[in-house]
Amino acid sequence: MACYIHPKHLPSREDLLALVPTGGSWAEVGVFDGSFSSQILEMARPSRLLLIDLWADAAIFSGDVNGQNVREINGRELEKIVRQRFANYPNVEIRRGTSELLSDQPESSMDAIYVDADHGYRSVRRDLFAAFRVLKDGGWLLGHDYGVNPEKTDARWEFDVQAAVDDFCRDARLSIHAFGMDGCTSFAIQIRKESGIGSRVYRRMRVLRTDAVRGLSHVARRVTRQ
């Protein structure tokens, strides 16, 4: 099946947050400095927000939503920034690690998960499968850097996110519902756990759990600007 059929094209990833009913249980996998986490808190008003990032003791590179203004910060420093930023938010839980930490959460217990961690193919698929298990039927799986929108940026990046997301959708018989059309686009998939589909995804997830844990929170290869 197609990975998307007439998806909505919304102006930005903030607009994707409006697809999710307010007040639910959220997770963000790949947090960087917590800037988008703040947007989730403000717009989605979750009852709980679980923040997961590896925050490796190494240089972490990340740009803005248009793939520009790239910054380099040590992962441990980013973790300190995030912990200070949300120190007074009792509904925010912060954990260092990968999406494998989602295995601690009950199945079908979360309303939305935003994925923006390691952009390697296997890592993205691992994140998607882990998220699928804990998302409710009708929940939302969102993520960043599906592609590049040349109308908003002249930067060029090469990601494995699109291939991983498309393959995940085919495996789970799901479709992309909407795109957030920043310079680096985001996607939104509404989860449907119909009979037979969930077990297929879970089997795939168990295979991927044997893969080695990738090292960095944000990994992408910059291609020369055109």
PDB file of C-alpha atoms in Angstrom:
ATOM      1  CA  MET A   1       0.000   0.000   0.000  1.00  0.00           C
ATOM      2  CA  ALA A   2       1.053   3.623  -0.399  1.00  0.00           C
ATOM      3  CA  CYS A   3       2.706   5.256   2.596  1.00  0.00           C
ATOM      4  CA  TYR A   4       0.451   8.261   2.169  1.00  0.00           C
ATOM      5  CA  ILE A   5      -2.744   9.011   0.275  1.00  0.00           C
ATOM      6  CA  HIS A   6      -3.601  12.697  -0.016  1.00  0.00           C
ATOM      7  CA  PRO A   7      -1.868  13.704   3.231  1.00  0.00           C
ATOM      8  CA  LYS A   8      -2.418  17.123   4.716  1.00  0.00           C
ATOM      9  CA  HIS A   9       0.405  19.613   4.220  1.00  0.00           C
ATOM     10  CA  LEU A  10       0.483  21.842   7.282  1.00  0.00           C
ATOM     11  CA  PRO A  11       2.767  24.877   7.611  1.00  0.00           C
ATOM     12  CA  SER A  12       4.979  23.566  10.436  1.00  0.00           C
ATOM     13  CA  ARG A  13       5.532  20.781  12.931  1.00  0.00           C
ATOM     14  CA  GLU A  14       3.778  22.882  15.577  1.00  0.00           C
ATOM     15  CA  ASP A  15       0.623  22.487  13.486  1.00  0.00           C
ATOM     16  CA  LEU A  16       0.953  18.714  13.758  1.00  0.00           C
ATOM     17  CA  LEU A  17       0.588  19.003  17.534  1.00  0.00           C
ATOM     18  CA  ALA A  18      -2.977  20.204  17.029  1.00  0.00           C
ATOM     19  CA  LEU A  19      -3.872  16.770  15.611  1.00  0.00           C
ATOM     20  CA  VAL A  20      -3.435  15.235  19.071  1.00  0.00           C
ATOM     21  CA  PRO A  21      -6.105  15.814  21.734  1.00  0.00           C
ATOM     22  CA  THR A  22      -4.750  17.860  24.621  1.00  0.00           C
ATOM     23  CA  GLY A  23      -4.020  16.433  28.029  1.00  0.00           C
ATOM     24  CA  GLY A  24      -2.687  13.026  27.003  1.00  0.00           C
ATOM     25  CA  SER A  25       0.461  11.048  27.749  1.00  0.00           C
ATOM     26  CA  TRP A  26       3.404  11.978  25.512  1.00  0.00           C
ATOM     27  CA  ALA A  27       7.012  10.977  24.885  1.00  0.00           C
ATOM     28  CA  GLU A  28       9.736  12.664  22.882  1.00  0.00           C
ATOM     29  CA  VAL A  29      12.649  10.518  21.704  1.00  0.00           C
ATOM     30  CA  GLY A  30      15.554  12.757  20.728  1.00  0.00           C
ATOM     31  CA  VAL A  31      15.313  15.947  22.739  1.00  0.00           C
ATOM     32  CA  PHE A  32      18.513  17.928  22.075  1.00  0.00           C
ATOM     33  CA  ASP A  33      18.108  21.077  24.233  1.00  0.00           C
ATOM     34  CA  GLY A  34      14.384  20.727  24.925  1.00  0.00           C
ATOM     35  CA  SER A  35      13.190  23.538  22.662  1.00  0.00           C
ATOM     36  CA  PHE A  36      10.506  21.454  20.963  1.00  0.00           C
ATOM     37  CA  SER A  37       9.680  19.801  24.283  1.00  0.00           C
ATOM     38  CA  SER A  38       8.605  23.257  25.444  1.00  0.00           C
ATOM     39  CA  GLN A  39       6.357  23.557  22.397  1.00  0.00           C
ATOM     40  CA  ILE A  40       4.754  20.204  23.208  1.00  0.00           C
ATOM     41  CA  LEU A  41       4.088  21.346  26.780  1.00  0.00           C
ATOM     42  CA  GLU A  42       2.606  24.643  25.653  1.00  0.00           C
ATOM     43  CA  MET A  43       0.447  23.409  22.789  1.00  0.00           C
ATOM     44  CA  ALA A  44      -0.439  19.786  23.627  1.00  0.00           C
ATOM     45  CA  ARG A  45      -0.636  20.365  27.405  1.00  0.00           C
ATOM     46  CA  PRO A  46       0.194  16.717  28.175  1.00  0.00           C
ATOM     47  CA  SER A  47      -0.622  15.213  31.539  1.00  0.00           C
ATOM     48  CA  ARG A  48       2.753  13.488  31.275  1.00  0.00           C
ATOM     49  CA  LEU A  49       5.777  14.078  29.051  1.00  0.00           C
ATOM     50  CA  LEU A  50       8.592  11.517  28.977  1.00  0.00           C
ATOM     51  CA  LEU A  51      11.815  12.918  27.488  1.00  0.00           C
ATOM     52  CA  ILE A  52      14.397  10.417  26.214  1.00  0.00           C
ATOM     53  CA  ASP A  53      17.782  11.216  24.712  1.00  0.00           C
ATOM     54  CA  LEU A  54      21.153   9.480  24.697  1.00  0.00           C
ATOM     55  CA  TRP A  55      23.021  12.749  25.329  1.00  0.00           C
ATOM     56  CA  ALA A  56      26.341  11.075  24.592  1.00  0.00           C
ATOM     57  CA  ASP A  57      29.510  12.584  26.029  1.00  0.00           C
ATOM     58  CA  ALA A  58      30.479  13.852  22.587  1.00  0.00           C
ATOM     59  CA  ALA A  59      29.734  16.721  20.230  1.00  0.00           C
ATOM     60  CA  ILE A  60      26.076  16.735  19.130  1.00  0.00           C
ATOM     61  CA  PHE A  61      25.121  18.662  15.994  1.00  0.00           C
ATOM     62  CA  SER A  62      21.663  20.002  15.277  1.00  0.00           C
ATOM     63  CA  GLY A  63      20.141  22.786  13.214  1.00  0.00           C
ATOM     64  CA  ASP A  64      16.835  24.616  13.424  1.00  0.00           C
ATOM     65  CA  VAL A  65      13.576  23.381  11.845  1.00  0.00           C
ATOM     66  CA  ASN A  66      14.844  24.572   8.463  1.00  0.00           C
ATOM     67  CA  GLY A  67      18.146  22.722   8.737  1.00  0.00           C
ATOM     68  CA  GLN A  68      20.101  25.921   9.214  1.00  0.00           C
ATOM     69  CA  ASN A  69      21.953  27.616  12.074  1.00  0.00           C
ATOM     70  CA  VAL A  70      23.672  24.364  13.015  1.00  0.00           C
ATOM     71  CA  ARG A  71      25.019  24.227  16.564  1.00  0.00           C
ATOM     72  CA  GLU A  72      27.556  21.904  18.179  1.00  0.00           C
ATOM     73  CA  ILE A  73      27.097  21.167  21.891  1.00  0.00           C
ATOM     74  CA  ASN A  74      28.376  18.365  24.124  1.00  0.00           C
ATOM     75  CA  GLY A  75      25.633  15.889  24.942  1.00  0.00           C
ATOM     76  CA  ARG A  76      26.194  16.045  28.679  1.00  0.00           C
ATOM     77  CA  GLU A  77      25.820  19.828  28.575  1.00  0.00           C
ATOM     78  CA  LEU A  78      22.562  19.433  26.664  1.00  0.00           C
ATOM     79  CA  GLU A  79      21.289  17.084  29.337  1.00  0.00           C
ATOM     80  CA  LYS A  80      22.044  19.685  32.021  1.00  0.00           C
ATOM     81  CA  ILE A  81      20.192  22.325  29.992  1.00  0.00           C
ATOM     82  CA  VAL A  82      17.122  20.102  29.687  1.00  0.00           C
ATOM     83  CA  ARG A  83      17.084  19.105  33.349  1.00  0.00           C
ATOM     84  CA  GLN A  84      17.341  22.742  34.412  1.00  0.00           C
ATOM     85  CA  ARG A  85      14.731  23.810  31.883  1.00  0.00           C
ATOM     86  CA  PHE A  86      12.080  21.426  33.206  1.00  0.00           C
ATOM     87  CA  ALA A  87      13.104  21.212  36.858  1.00  0.00           C
ATOM     88  CA  ASN A  88       9.821  22.778  37.961  1.00  0.00           C
ATOM     89  CA  TYR A  89       7.538  20.669  35.763  1.00  0.00           C
ATOM     90  CA  PRO A  90       6.183  17.733  37.799  1.00  0.00           C
ATOM     91  CA  ASN A  91       4.611  16.194  34.681  1.00  0.00           C
ATOM     92  CA  VAL A  92       7.987  15.916  32.894  1.00  0.00           C
ATOM     93  CA  GLU A  93      10.189  12.828  33.309  1.00  0.00           C
ATOM     94  CA  ILE A  94      13.720  12.892  31.858  1.00  0.00           C
ATOM     95  CA  ARG A  95      15.700   9.740  31.085  1.00  0.00           C
ATOM     96  CA  ARG A  96      19.028   9.228  29.350  1.00  0.00           C
ATOM     97  CA  GLY A  97      19.028   6.433  26.788  1.00  0.00           C
ATOM     98  CA  THR A  98      17.402   5.310  23.555  1.00  0.00           C
ATOM     99  CA  SER A  99      13.869   4.344  22.589  1.00  0.00           C
ATOM    100  CA  GLU A 100      14.508   0.975  24.226  1.00  0.00           C
ATOM    101  CA  LEU A 101      13.532   2.741  27.446  1.00  0.00           C
ATOM    102  CA  LEU A 102       9.971   2.708  26.103  1.00  0.00           C
ATOM    103  CA  SER A 103       9.944  -1.023  26.879  1.00  0.00           C
ATOM    104  CA  ASP A 104       9.338   0.012  30.509  1.00  0.00           C
ATOM    105  CA  GLN A 105       5.993   1.538  29.525  1.00  0.00           C
ATOM    106  CA  PRO A 106       2.782  -0.535  29.388  1.00  0.00           C
ATOM    107  CA  GLU A 107       1.520  -1.495  25.950  1.00  0.00           C
ATOM    108  CA  SER A 108      -1.003   0.882  24.403  1.00  0.00           C
ATOM    109  CA  SER A 109      -0.555   3.437  27.187  1.00  0.00           C
ATOM    110  CA  MET A 110       0.556   6.612  25.395  1.00  0.00           C
ATOM    111  CA  ASP A 111      -1.298   9.092  23.208  1.00  0.00           C
ATOM    112  CA  ALA A 112       1.567  10.526  21.145  1.00  0.00           C
ATOM    113  CA  ILE A 113       5.301  10.101  20.601  1.00  0.00           C
ATOM    114  CA  TYR A 114       7.594  12.447  18.672  1.00  0.00           C
ATOM    115  CA  VAL A 115      10.778  10.887  17.258  1.00  0.00           C
ATOM    116  CA  ASP A 116      13.844  12.962  16.389  1.00  0.00           C
ATOM    117  CA  ALA A 117      16.849  10.919  17.505  1.00  0.00           C
ATOM    118  CA  ASP A 118      19.549   9.083  15.535  1.00  0.00           C
ATOM    119  CA  HIS A 119      18.679   9.430  11.830  1.00  0.00           C
ATOM    120  CA  GLY A 120      20.281   6.163  10.704  1.00  0.00           C
ATOM    121  CA  TYR A 121      17.907   3.702   9.047  1.00  0.00           C
ATOM    122  CA  ARG A 122      18.024   0.944  11.665  1.00  0.00           C
ATOM    123  CA  SER A 123      17.829   3.384  14.547  1.00  0.00           C
ATOM    124  CA  VAL A 124      14.786   5.153  13.128  1.00  0.00           C
ATOM    125  CA  ARG A 125      12.986   1.850  12.549  1.00  0.00           C
ATOM    126  CA  ARG A 126      13.837   0.719  16.060  1.00  0.00           C
ATOM    127  CA  ASP A 127      12.364   3.952  17.425  1.00  0.00           C
ATOM    128  CA  LEU A 128       9.191   3.571  15.358  1.00  0.00           C
ATOM    129  CA  PHE A 129       8.613  -0.041  16.387  1.00  0.00           C
ATOM    130  CA  ALA A 130       9.233   0.770  20.054  1.00  0.00           C
ATOM    131  CA  ALA A 131       6.789   3.657  19.825  1.00  0.00           C
ATOM    132  CA  PHE A 132       4.134   1.537  18.108  1.00  0.00           C
ATOM    133  CA  ARG A 133       4.029  -0.907  21.009  1.00  0.00           C
ATOM    134  CA  VAL A 134       3.257   1.733  23.636  1.00  0.00           C
ATOM    135  CA  LEU A 135       0.920   3.928  21.568  1.00  0.00           C
ATOM    136  CA  LYS A 136      -2.828   3.543  21.940  1.00  0.00           C
ATOM    137  CA  ASP A 137      -5.047   2.583  19.055  1.00  0.00           C
ATOM    138  CA  GLY A 138      -5.802   5.967  17.510  1.00  0.00           C
ATOM    139  CA  GLY A 139      -2.647   7.497  19.007  1.00  0.00           C
ATOM    140  CA  TRP A 140      -0.154   9.535  17.031  1.00  0.00           C
ATOM    141  CA  LEU A 141       3.397   8.758  15.950  1.00  0.00           C
ATOM    142  CA  LEU A 142       5.182  11.903  14.810  1.00  0.00           C
ATOM    143  CA  GLY A 143       8.752  12.642  13.814  1.00  0.00           C
ATOM    144  CA  HIS A 144      11.189  15.080  12.252  1.00  0.00           C
ATOM    145  CA  ASP A 145      13.447  15.191   9.183  1.00  0.00           C
ATOM    146  CA  TYR A 146      11.351  13.084   6.819  1.00  0.00           C
ATOM    147  CA  GLY A 147      12.639  15.228   3.978  1.00  0.00           C
ATOM    148  CA  VAL A 148      13.600  18.732   2.871  1.00  0.00           C
ATOM    149  CA  ASN A 149      11.193  21.433   1.716  1.00  0.00           C
ATOM    150  CA  PRO A 150      13.107  23.621  -0.788  1.00  0.00           C
ATOM    151  CA  GLU A 151      10.498  26.357  -0.481  1.00  0.00           C
ATOM    152  CA  LYS A 152      11.735  27.090   3.039  1.00  0.00           C
ATOM    153  CA  THR A 153      15.425  26.258   2.943  1.00  0.00           C
ATOM    154  CA  ASP A 154      18.372  26.096   0.589  1.00  0.00           C
ATOM    155  CA  ALA A 155      20.145  23.652   2.897  1.00  0.00           C
ATOM    156  CA  ARG A 156      20.520  20.084   1.698  1.00  0.00           C
ATOM    157  CA  TRP A 157      20.664  17.139   4.064  1.00  0.00           C
ATOM    158  CA  GLU A 158      20.765  13.417   3.435  1.00  0.00           C
ATOM    159  CA  PHE A 159      18.719  11.425   5.949  1.00  0.00           C
ATOM    160  CA  ASP A 160      17.629   7.784   6.234  1.00  0.00           C
ATOM    161  CA  VAL A 161      14.408   8.839   7.951  1.00  0.00           C
ATOM    162  CA  GLN A 162      12.138   8.733   4.896  1.00  0.00           C
ATOM    163  CA  ALA A 163      13.161   5.209   3.911  1.00  0.00           C
ATOM    164  CA  ALA A 164      12.724   3.954   7.470  1.00  0.00           C
ATOM    165  CA  VAL A 165       9.321   5.600   7.908  1.00  0.00           C
ATOM    166  CA  ASP A 166       8.048   4.370   4.539  1.00  0.00           C
ATOM    167  CA  ASP A 167       9.118   0.795   5.274  1.00  0.00           C
ATOM    168  CA  PHE A 168       7.534   0.973   8.728  1.00  0.00           C
ATOM    169  CA  CYS A 169       4.241   2.149   7.211  1.00  0.00           C
ATOM    170  CA  ARG A 170       4.264  -0.705   4.725  1.00  0.00           C
ATOM    171  CA  ASP A 171       5.017  -3.270   7.443  1.00  0.00           C
ATOM    172  CA  ALA A 172       2.294  -1.946   9.753  1.00  0.00           C
ATOM    173  CA  ARG A 173      -0.187  -1.123   6.971  1.00  0.00           C
ATOM    174  CA  LEU A 174      -0.334   2.476   8.079  1.00  0.00           C
ATOM    175  CA  SER A 175      -0.266   5.758   6.185  1.00  0.00           C
ATOM    176  CA  ILE A 176       1.218   9.173   6.812  1.00  0.00           C
ATOM    177  CA  HIS A 177      -1.688  11.413   7.724  1.00  0.00           C
ATOM    178  CA  ALA A 178       0.038  14.799   7.514  1.00  0.00           C
ATOM    179  CA  PHE A 179       3.317  16.597   6.965  1.00  0.00           C
ATOM    180  CA  GLY A 180       4.628  19.668   8.753  1.00  0.00           C
ATOM    181  CA  MET A 181       6.257  21.642   5.979  1.00  0.00           C
ATOM    182  CA  ASP A 182       9.193  23.331   7.696  1.00  0.00           C
ATOM    183  CA  GLY A 183      12.495  23.357   5.819  1.00  0.00           C
ATOM    184  CA  CYS A 184      13.120  19.922   7.352  1.00  0.00           C
ATOM    185  CA  THR A 185       9.712  18.307   7.215  1.00  0.00           C
ATOM    186  CA  SER A 186       7.920  16.360   9.939  1.00  0.00           C
ATOM    187  CA  PHE A 187       5.393  13.540   9.590  1.00  0.00           C
ATOM    188  CA  ALA A 188       2.336  12.374  11.525  1.00  0.00           C
ATOM    189  CA  ILE A 189       0.981   8.797  11.470  1.00  0.00           C
ATOM    190  CA  GLN A 190      -2.234   7.824  13.241  1.00  0.00           C
ATOM    191  CA  ILE A 191      -1.869   4.369  14.771  1.00  0.00           C
ATOM    192  CA  ARG A 192      -4.414   1.673  13.927  1.00  0.00           C
ATOM    193  CA  LYS A 193      -3.831  -1.609  15.748  1.00  0.00           C
ATOM    194  CA  GLU A 194      -6.075  -3.808  13.652  1.00  0.00           C
ATOM    195  CA  SER A 195      -6.071  -7.579  13.993  1.00  0.00           C
ATOM    196  CA  GLY A 196      -2.851  -9.166  12.753  1.00  0.00           C
ATOM    197  CA  ILE A 197      -0.979  -5.936  12.161  1.00  0.00           C
ATOM    198  CA  GLY A 198       0.281  -5.413  15.693  1.00  0.00           C
ATOM    199  CA  SER A 199       1.819  -8.876  15.977  1.00  0.00           C
ATOM    200  CA  ARG A 200       3.684  -8.359  12.737  1.00  0.00           C
ATOM    201  CA  VAL A 201       5.193  -5.119  13.998  1.00  0.00           C
ATOM    202  CA  TYR A 202       6.101  -6.652  17.360  1.00  0.00           C
ATOM    203  CA  ARG A 203       7.976  -9.494  15.647  1.00  0.00           C
ATOM    204  CA  ARG A 204       9.914  -6.963  13.591  1.00  0.00           C
ATOM    205  CA  MET A 205      10.669  -4.966  16.716  1.00  0.00           C
ATOM    206  CA  ARG A 206      12.150  -7.990  18.487  1.00  0.00           C
ATOM    207  CA  VAL A 207      14.493  -8.523  15.557  1.00  0.00           C
ATOM    208  CA  LEU A 208      15.666  -4.942  15.709  1.00  0.00           C
ATOM    209  CA  ARG A 209      16.319  -5.122  19.447  1.00  0.00           C
ATOM    210  CA  THR A 210      19.378  -7.220  18.574  1.00  0.00           C
ATOM    211  CA  ASP A 211      20.884  -4.308  16.676  1.00  0.00           C
ATOM    212  CA  ALA A 212      23.638  -2.383  18.388  1.00  0.00           C
ATOM    213  CA  VAL A 213      22.599   0.851  20.076  1.00  0.00           C
ATOM    214  CA  ARG A 214      23.667   3.782  17.950  1.00  0.00           C
ATOM    215  CA  GLY A 215      25.932   6.388  19.482  1.00  0.00           C
ATOM    216  CA  LEU A 216      24.610   9.896  18.855  1.00  0.00           C
ATOM    217  CA  SER A 217      21.335  11.717  19.384  1.00  0.00           C
ATOM    218  CA  HIS A 218      21.322  13.482  16.016  1.00  0.00           C
ATOM    219  CA  VAL A 219      23.248  12.038  13.055  1.00  0.00           C
ATOM    220  CA  ALA A 220      23.020  13.279   9.494  1.00  0.00           C
ATOM    221  CA  ARG A 221      25.421  13.946   6.653  1.00  0.00           C
ATOM    222  CA  ARG A 222      25.488  17.473   5.276  1.00  0.00           C
ATOM    223  CA  VAL A 223      25.443  17.677   1.504  1.00  0.00           C
ATOM    224  CA  THR A 224      26.975  20.686  -0.219  1.00  0.00           C
ATOM    225  CA  ARG A 225      24.518  23.523  -0.604  1.00  0.00           C
ATOM    226  CA  GLN A 226      23.233  23.850  -4.148  1.00  0.00           C
TER     227      GLN A 226
END
